mmCIF file of C-alpha atoms and ligand atoms in Angstrom:
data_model
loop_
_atom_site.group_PDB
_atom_site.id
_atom_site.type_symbol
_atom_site.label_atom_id
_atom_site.label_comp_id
_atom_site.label_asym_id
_atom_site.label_seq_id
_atom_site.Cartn_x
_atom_site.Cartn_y
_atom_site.Cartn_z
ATOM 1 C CA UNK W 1 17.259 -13.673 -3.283
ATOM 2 C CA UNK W 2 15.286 -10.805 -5.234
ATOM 3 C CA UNK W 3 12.409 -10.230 -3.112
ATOM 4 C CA UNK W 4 8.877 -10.176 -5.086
ATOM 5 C CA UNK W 5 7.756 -6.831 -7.348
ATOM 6 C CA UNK W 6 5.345 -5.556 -4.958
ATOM 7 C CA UNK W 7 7.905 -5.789 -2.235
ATOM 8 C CA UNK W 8 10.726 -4.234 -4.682
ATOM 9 C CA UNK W 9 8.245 -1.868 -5.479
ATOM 10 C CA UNK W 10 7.383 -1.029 -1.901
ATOM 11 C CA UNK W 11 11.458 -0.568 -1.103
ATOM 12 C CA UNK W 12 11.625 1.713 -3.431
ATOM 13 C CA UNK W 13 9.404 4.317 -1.580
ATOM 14 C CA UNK W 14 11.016 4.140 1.616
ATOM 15 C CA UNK W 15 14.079 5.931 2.650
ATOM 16 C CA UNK W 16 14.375 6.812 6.547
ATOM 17 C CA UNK W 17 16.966 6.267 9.380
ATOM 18 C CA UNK W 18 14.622 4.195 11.611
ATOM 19 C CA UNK W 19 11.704 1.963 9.449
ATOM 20 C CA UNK W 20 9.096 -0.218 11.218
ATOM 21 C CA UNK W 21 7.759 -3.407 8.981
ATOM 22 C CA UNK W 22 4.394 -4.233 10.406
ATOM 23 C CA UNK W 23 3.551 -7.917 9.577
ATOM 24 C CA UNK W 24 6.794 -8.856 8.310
ATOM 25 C CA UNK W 25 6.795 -13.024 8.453
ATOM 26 C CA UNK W 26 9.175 -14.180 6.022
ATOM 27 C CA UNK W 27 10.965 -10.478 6.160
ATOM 28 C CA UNK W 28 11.493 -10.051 3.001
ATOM 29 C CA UNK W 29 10.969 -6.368 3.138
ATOM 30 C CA UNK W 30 13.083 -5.293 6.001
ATOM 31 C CA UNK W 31 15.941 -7.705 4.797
ATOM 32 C CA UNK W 32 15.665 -5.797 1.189
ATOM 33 C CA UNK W 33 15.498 -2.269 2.641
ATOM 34 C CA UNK W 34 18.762 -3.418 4.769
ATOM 35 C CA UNK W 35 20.236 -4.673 2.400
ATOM 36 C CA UNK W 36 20.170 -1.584 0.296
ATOM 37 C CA UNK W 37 21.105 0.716 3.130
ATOM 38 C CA UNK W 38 17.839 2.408 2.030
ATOM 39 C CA UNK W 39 17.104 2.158 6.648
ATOM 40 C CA UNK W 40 19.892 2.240 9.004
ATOM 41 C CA UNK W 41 17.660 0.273 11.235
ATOM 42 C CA UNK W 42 14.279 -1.805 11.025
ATOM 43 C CA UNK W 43 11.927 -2.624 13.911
ATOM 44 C CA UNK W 44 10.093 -5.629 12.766
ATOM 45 C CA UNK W 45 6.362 -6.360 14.245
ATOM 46 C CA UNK W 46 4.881 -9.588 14.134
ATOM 47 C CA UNK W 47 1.656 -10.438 16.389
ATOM 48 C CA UNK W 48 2.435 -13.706 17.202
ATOM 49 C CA UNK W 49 5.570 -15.552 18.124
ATOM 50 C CA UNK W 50 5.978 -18.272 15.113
ATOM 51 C CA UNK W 51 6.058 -15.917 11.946
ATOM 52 C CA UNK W 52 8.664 -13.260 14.468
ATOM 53 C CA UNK W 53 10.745 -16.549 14.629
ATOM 54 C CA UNK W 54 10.881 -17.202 11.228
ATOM 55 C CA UNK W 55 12.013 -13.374 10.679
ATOM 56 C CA UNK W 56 14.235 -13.625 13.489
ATOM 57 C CA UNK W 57 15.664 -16.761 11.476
ATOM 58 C CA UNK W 58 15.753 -15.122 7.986
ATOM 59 C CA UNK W 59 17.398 -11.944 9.614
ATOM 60 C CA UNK W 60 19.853 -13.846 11.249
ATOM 61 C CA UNK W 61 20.465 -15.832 7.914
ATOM 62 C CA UNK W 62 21.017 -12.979 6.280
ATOM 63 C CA UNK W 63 23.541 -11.443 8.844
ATOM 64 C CA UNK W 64 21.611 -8.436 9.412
ATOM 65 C CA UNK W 65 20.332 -8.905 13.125
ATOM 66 C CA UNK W 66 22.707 -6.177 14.863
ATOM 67 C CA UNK W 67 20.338 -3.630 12.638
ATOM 68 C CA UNK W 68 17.489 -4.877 13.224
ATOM 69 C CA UNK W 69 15.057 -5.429 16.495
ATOM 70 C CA UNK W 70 12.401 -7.901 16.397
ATOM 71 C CA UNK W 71 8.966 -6.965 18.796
ATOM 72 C CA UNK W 72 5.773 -9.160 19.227
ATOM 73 C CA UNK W 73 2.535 -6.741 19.595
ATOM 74 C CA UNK W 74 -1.001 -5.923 17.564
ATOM 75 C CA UNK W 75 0.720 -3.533 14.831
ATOM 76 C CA UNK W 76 1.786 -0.004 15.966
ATOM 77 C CA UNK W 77 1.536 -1.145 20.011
ATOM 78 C CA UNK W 78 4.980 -1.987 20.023
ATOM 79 C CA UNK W 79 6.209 1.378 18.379
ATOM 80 C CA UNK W 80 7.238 4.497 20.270
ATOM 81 C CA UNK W 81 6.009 7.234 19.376
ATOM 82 C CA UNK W 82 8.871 8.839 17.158
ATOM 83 C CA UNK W 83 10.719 6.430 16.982
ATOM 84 C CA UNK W 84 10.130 4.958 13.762
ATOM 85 C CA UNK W 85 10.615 7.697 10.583
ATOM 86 C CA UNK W 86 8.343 5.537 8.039
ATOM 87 C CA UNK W 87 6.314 2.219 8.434
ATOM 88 C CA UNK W 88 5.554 -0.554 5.841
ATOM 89 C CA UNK W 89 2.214 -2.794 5.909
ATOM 90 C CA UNK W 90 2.020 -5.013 2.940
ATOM 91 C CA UNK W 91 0.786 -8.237 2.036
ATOM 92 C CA UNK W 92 -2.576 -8.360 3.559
ATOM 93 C CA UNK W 93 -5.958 -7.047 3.087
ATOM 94 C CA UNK W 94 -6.754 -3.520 3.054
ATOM 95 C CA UNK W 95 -9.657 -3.803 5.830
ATOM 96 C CA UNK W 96 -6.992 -5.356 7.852
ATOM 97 C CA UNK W 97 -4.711 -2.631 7.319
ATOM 98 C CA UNK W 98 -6.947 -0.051 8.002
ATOM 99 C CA UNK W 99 -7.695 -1.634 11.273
ATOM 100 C CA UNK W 100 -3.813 -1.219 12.064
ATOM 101 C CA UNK W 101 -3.594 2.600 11.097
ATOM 102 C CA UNK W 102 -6.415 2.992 12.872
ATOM 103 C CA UNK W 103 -5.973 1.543 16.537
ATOM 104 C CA UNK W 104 -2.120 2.730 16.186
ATOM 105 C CA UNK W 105 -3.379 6.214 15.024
ATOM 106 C CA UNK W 106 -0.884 7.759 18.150
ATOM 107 C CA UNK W 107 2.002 6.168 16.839
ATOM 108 C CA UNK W 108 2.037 6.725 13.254
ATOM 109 C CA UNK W 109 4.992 7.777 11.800
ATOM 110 C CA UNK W 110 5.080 10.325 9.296
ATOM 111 C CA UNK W 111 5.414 8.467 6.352
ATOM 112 C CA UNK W 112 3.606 5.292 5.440
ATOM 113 C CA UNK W 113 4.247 2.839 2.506
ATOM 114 C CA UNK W 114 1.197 0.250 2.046
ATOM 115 C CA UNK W 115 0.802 -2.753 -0.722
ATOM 116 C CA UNK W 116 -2.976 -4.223 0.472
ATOM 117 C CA UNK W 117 -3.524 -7.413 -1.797
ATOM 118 C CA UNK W 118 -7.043 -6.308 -2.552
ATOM 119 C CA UNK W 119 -8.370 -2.851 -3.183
ATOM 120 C CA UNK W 120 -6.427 0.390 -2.245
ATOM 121 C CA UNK W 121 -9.749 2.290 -2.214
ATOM 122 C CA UNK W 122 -10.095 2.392 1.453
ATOM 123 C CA UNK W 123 -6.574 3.034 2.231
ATOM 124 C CA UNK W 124 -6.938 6.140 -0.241
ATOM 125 C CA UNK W 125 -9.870 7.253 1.057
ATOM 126 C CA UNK W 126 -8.018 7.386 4.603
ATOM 127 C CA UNK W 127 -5.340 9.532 3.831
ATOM 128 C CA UNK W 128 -6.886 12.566 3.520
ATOM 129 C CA UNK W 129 -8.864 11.803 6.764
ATOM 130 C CA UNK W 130 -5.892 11.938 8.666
ATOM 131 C CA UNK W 131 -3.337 14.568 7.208
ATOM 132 C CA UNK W 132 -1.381 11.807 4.762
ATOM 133 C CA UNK W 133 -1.256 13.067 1.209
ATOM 134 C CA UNK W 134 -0.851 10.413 -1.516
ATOM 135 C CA UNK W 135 2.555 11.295 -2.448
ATOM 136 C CA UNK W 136 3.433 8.601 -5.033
ATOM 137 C CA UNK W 137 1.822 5.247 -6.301
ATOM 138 C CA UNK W 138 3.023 2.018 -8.092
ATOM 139 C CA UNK W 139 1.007 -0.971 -9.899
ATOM 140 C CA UNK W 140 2.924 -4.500 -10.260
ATOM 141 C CA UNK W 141 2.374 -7.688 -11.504
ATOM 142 C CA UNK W 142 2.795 -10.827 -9.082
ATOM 143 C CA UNK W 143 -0.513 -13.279 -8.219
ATOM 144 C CA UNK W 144 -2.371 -10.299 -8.593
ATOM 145 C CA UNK W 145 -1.843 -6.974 -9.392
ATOM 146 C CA UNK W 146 -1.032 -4.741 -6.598
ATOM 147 C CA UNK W 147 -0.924 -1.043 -5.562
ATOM 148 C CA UNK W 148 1.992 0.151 -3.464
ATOM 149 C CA UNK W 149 1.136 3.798 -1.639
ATOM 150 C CA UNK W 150 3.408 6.118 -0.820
ATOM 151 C CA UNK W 151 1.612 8.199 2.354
ATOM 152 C CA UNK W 152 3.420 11.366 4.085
ATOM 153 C CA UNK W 153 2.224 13.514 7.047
ATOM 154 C CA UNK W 154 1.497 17.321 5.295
ATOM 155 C CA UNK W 155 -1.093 19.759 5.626
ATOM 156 C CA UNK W 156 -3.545 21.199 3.704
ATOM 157 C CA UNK W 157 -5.768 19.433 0.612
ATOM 158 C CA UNK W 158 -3.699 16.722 -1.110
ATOM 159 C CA UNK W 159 -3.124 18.205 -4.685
ATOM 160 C CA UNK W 160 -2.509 14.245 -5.933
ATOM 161 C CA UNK W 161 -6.673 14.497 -6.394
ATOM 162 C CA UNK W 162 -7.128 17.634 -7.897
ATOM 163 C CA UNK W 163 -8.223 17.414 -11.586
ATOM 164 C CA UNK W 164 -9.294 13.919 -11.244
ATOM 165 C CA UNK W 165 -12.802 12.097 -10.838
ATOM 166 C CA UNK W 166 -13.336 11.115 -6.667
ATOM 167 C CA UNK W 167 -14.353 8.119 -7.517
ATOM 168 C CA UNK W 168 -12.178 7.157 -9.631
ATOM 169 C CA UNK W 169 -9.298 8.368 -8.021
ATOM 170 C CA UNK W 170 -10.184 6.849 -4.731
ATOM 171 C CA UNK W 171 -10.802 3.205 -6.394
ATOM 172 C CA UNK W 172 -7.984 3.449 -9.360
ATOM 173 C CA UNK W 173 -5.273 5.846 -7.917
ATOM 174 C CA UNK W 174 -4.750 9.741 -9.124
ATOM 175 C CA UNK W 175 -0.960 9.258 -9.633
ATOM 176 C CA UNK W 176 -1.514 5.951 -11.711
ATOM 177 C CA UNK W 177 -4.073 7.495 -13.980
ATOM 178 C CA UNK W 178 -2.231 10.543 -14.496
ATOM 179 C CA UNK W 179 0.472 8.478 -15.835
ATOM 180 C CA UNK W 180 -2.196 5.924 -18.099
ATOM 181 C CA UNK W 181 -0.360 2.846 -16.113
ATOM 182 C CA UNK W 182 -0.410 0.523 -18.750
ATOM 183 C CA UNK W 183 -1.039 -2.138 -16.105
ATOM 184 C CA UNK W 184 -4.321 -0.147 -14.802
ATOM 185 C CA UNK W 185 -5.040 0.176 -18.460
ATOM 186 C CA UNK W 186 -5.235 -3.759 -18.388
ATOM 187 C CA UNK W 187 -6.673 -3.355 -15.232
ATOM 188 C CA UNK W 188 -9.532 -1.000 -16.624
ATOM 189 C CA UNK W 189 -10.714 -3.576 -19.362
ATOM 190 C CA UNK W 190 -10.525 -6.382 -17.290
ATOM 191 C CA UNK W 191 -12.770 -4.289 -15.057
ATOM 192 C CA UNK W 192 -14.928 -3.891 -17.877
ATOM 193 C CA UNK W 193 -15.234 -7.356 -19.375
ATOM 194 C CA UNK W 194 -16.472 -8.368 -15.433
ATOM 195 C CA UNK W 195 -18.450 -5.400 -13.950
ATOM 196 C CA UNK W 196 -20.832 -4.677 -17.536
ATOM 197 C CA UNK W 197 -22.618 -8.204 -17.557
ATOM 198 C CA UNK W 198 -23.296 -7.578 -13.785
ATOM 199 C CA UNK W 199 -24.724 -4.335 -13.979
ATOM 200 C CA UNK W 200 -28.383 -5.090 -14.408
ATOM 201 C CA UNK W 201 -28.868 -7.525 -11.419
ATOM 202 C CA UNK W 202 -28.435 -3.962 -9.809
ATOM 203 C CA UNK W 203 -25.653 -4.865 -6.653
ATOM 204 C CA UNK W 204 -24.686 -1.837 -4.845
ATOM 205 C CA UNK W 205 -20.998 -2.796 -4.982
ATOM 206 C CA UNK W 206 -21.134 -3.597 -8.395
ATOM 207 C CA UNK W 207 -22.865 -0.564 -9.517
ATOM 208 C CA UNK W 208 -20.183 1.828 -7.522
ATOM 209 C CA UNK W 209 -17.740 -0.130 -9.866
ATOM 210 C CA UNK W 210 -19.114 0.684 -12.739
ATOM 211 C CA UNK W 211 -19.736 4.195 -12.176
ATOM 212 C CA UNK W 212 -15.852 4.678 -10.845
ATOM 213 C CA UNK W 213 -14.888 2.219 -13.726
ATOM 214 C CA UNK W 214 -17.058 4.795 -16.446
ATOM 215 C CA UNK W 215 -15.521 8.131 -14.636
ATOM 216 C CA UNK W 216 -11.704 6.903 -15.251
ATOM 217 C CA UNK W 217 -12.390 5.778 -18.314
ATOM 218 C CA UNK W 218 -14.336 9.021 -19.782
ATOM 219 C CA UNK W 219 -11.362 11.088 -17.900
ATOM 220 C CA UNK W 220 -8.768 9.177 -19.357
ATOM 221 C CA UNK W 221 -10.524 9.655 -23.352
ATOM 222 C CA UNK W 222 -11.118 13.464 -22.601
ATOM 223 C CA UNK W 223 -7.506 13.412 -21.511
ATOM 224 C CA UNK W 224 -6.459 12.036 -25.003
ATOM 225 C CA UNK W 225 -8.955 14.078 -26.823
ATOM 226 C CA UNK W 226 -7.622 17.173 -24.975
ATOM 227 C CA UNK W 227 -4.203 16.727 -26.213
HETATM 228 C C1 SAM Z 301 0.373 -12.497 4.575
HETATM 229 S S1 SAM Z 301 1.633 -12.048 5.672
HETATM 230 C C2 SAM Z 301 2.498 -10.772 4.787
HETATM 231 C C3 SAM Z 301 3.972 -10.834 5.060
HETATM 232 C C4 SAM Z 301 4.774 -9.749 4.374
HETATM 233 N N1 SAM Z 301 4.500 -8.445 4.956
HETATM 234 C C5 SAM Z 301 4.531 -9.723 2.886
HETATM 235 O O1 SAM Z 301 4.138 -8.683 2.350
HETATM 236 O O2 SAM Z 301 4.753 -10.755 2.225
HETATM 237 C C6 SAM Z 301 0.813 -11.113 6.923
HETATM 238 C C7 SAM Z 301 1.586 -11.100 8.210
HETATM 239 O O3 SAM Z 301 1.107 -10.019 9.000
HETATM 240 C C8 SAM Z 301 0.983 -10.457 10.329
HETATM 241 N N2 SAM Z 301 -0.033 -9.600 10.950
HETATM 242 C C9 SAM Z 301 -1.353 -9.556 10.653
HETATM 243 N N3 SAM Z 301 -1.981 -8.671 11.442
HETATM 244 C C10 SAM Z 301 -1.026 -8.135 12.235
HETATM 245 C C11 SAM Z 301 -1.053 -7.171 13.281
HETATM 246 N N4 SAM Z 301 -2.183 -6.592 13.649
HETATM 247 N N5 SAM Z 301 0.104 -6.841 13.882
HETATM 248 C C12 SAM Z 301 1.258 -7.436 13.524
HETATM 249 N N6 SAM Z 301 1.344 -8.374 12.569
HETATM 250 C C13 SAM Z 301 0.222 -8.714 11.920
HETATM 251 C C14 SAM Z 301 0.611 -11.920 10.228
HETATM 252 O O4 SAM Z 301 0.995 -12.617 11.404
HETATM 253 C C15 SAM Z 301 1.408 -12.370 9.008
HETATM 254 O O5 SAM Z 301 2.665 -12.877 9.351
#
């Protein structure tokens, strides 16, 4: 079965001996990422013992069990520290996820591949807060569309956000508007069409929109102009 985009997508960024799946349910992800030989192994977290059965059961359908170990816990809990050479969160909200990185702060791993279903503004904003630079990005298509983030352990400033607007990096993603995604493109006007008859009631979260919306959008035109 091909697994969705935003899960291809995510695959795609991950390349490690040892890979933990936080959340996995269905296990889609760790059964792709096996599958490819892209991990020689794949811890799989679930919280609660009905969606770890049904990975347990769609591992074991797929023949893939002897590679893969199966642990019930709150996120990173379960994970030893260095054990696990990358980590995957997707499929859930990015306040969610950010509660995850941050209770299993001691046992993150150095590299860190998130699709939230919402926003990636948060998760962006984390990064630097922690010594993750923003090391690659992808947009798909599915129900909605979705960021993938590609997070590894360095030091110093992340150079993904130099040259381009905080705001607008943080909310759109530096990588994607480097490259004028034409899915963030579509993204930008749909933006548009929804924030602009908002803007006079004068909401706090609508009027951060706008202004991160207005910054990527004049960045992106001076870009063009500039060339
Ligand atoms: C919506 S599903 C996403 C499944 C899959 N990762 C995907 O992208 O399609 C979210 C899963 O994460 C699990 N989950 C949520 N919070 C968790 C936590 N703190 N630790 C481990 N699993 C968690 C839920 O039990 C659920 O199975």
């Amino acid at each position: 079965m091909t697994p969705e985009p935003r899960l291809e997508a995510a695959a795609h960024f991950v390349r490690a001996e040892v890979h933990a799946d936080i959340g996995s349910d269905h296990a889609a992800l760790p059964i792709t990422l096996l599958r490819s030989d892209r991990v020689s192994r794949c811890i799989v977290v679930e919280k609660t013992p009905q969606p770890l059965a049904v990975a347990r059961r769609a591992i074991g359908r797929a023949g893939l069990l002897e590679r893969a170990e199966l642990r019930l816990g709150d996120g990173f809990a379960p994970i030893v520290v260095g054990e696990a050479h990358s980590a995957s969160i997707t499929g859930m909200g990015q306040r969610t996820m950010l509660g995850i990185l941050e209770r299993g702060a001691e046992r993150l791993p150095p590299a860190l591949i998130l699709q939230p279903n919402d926003g990636a503004e948060l998760l962006r904003a984390w990064g630097p807060t922690q010594g993750y630079w923003l090391t690659g990005e992808a947009l798909t298509t599915g129900f909605w569309r979705y960021a993938v983030l590609h997070l590894e352990r360095k030091t110093g400033n992340d150079p993904a956000y130099l040259g381009v607007p905080g705001a607008a990096a943080r909310r759109y993603g530096p990588h994607l508007l480097r490259a004028a995604h034409p899915l963030l493109l579509a993204e930008l006007q749909a933006d548009l069409s929804r924030l602009e008859p908002l803007e006079r009631f004068g909401r706090a979260e609508v009027l951060e929109g706008v202004r991160a919306l207005r910054e990527a959008l004049a960045w992106l035109d001076g870009r063009q102009v500039g060339r």
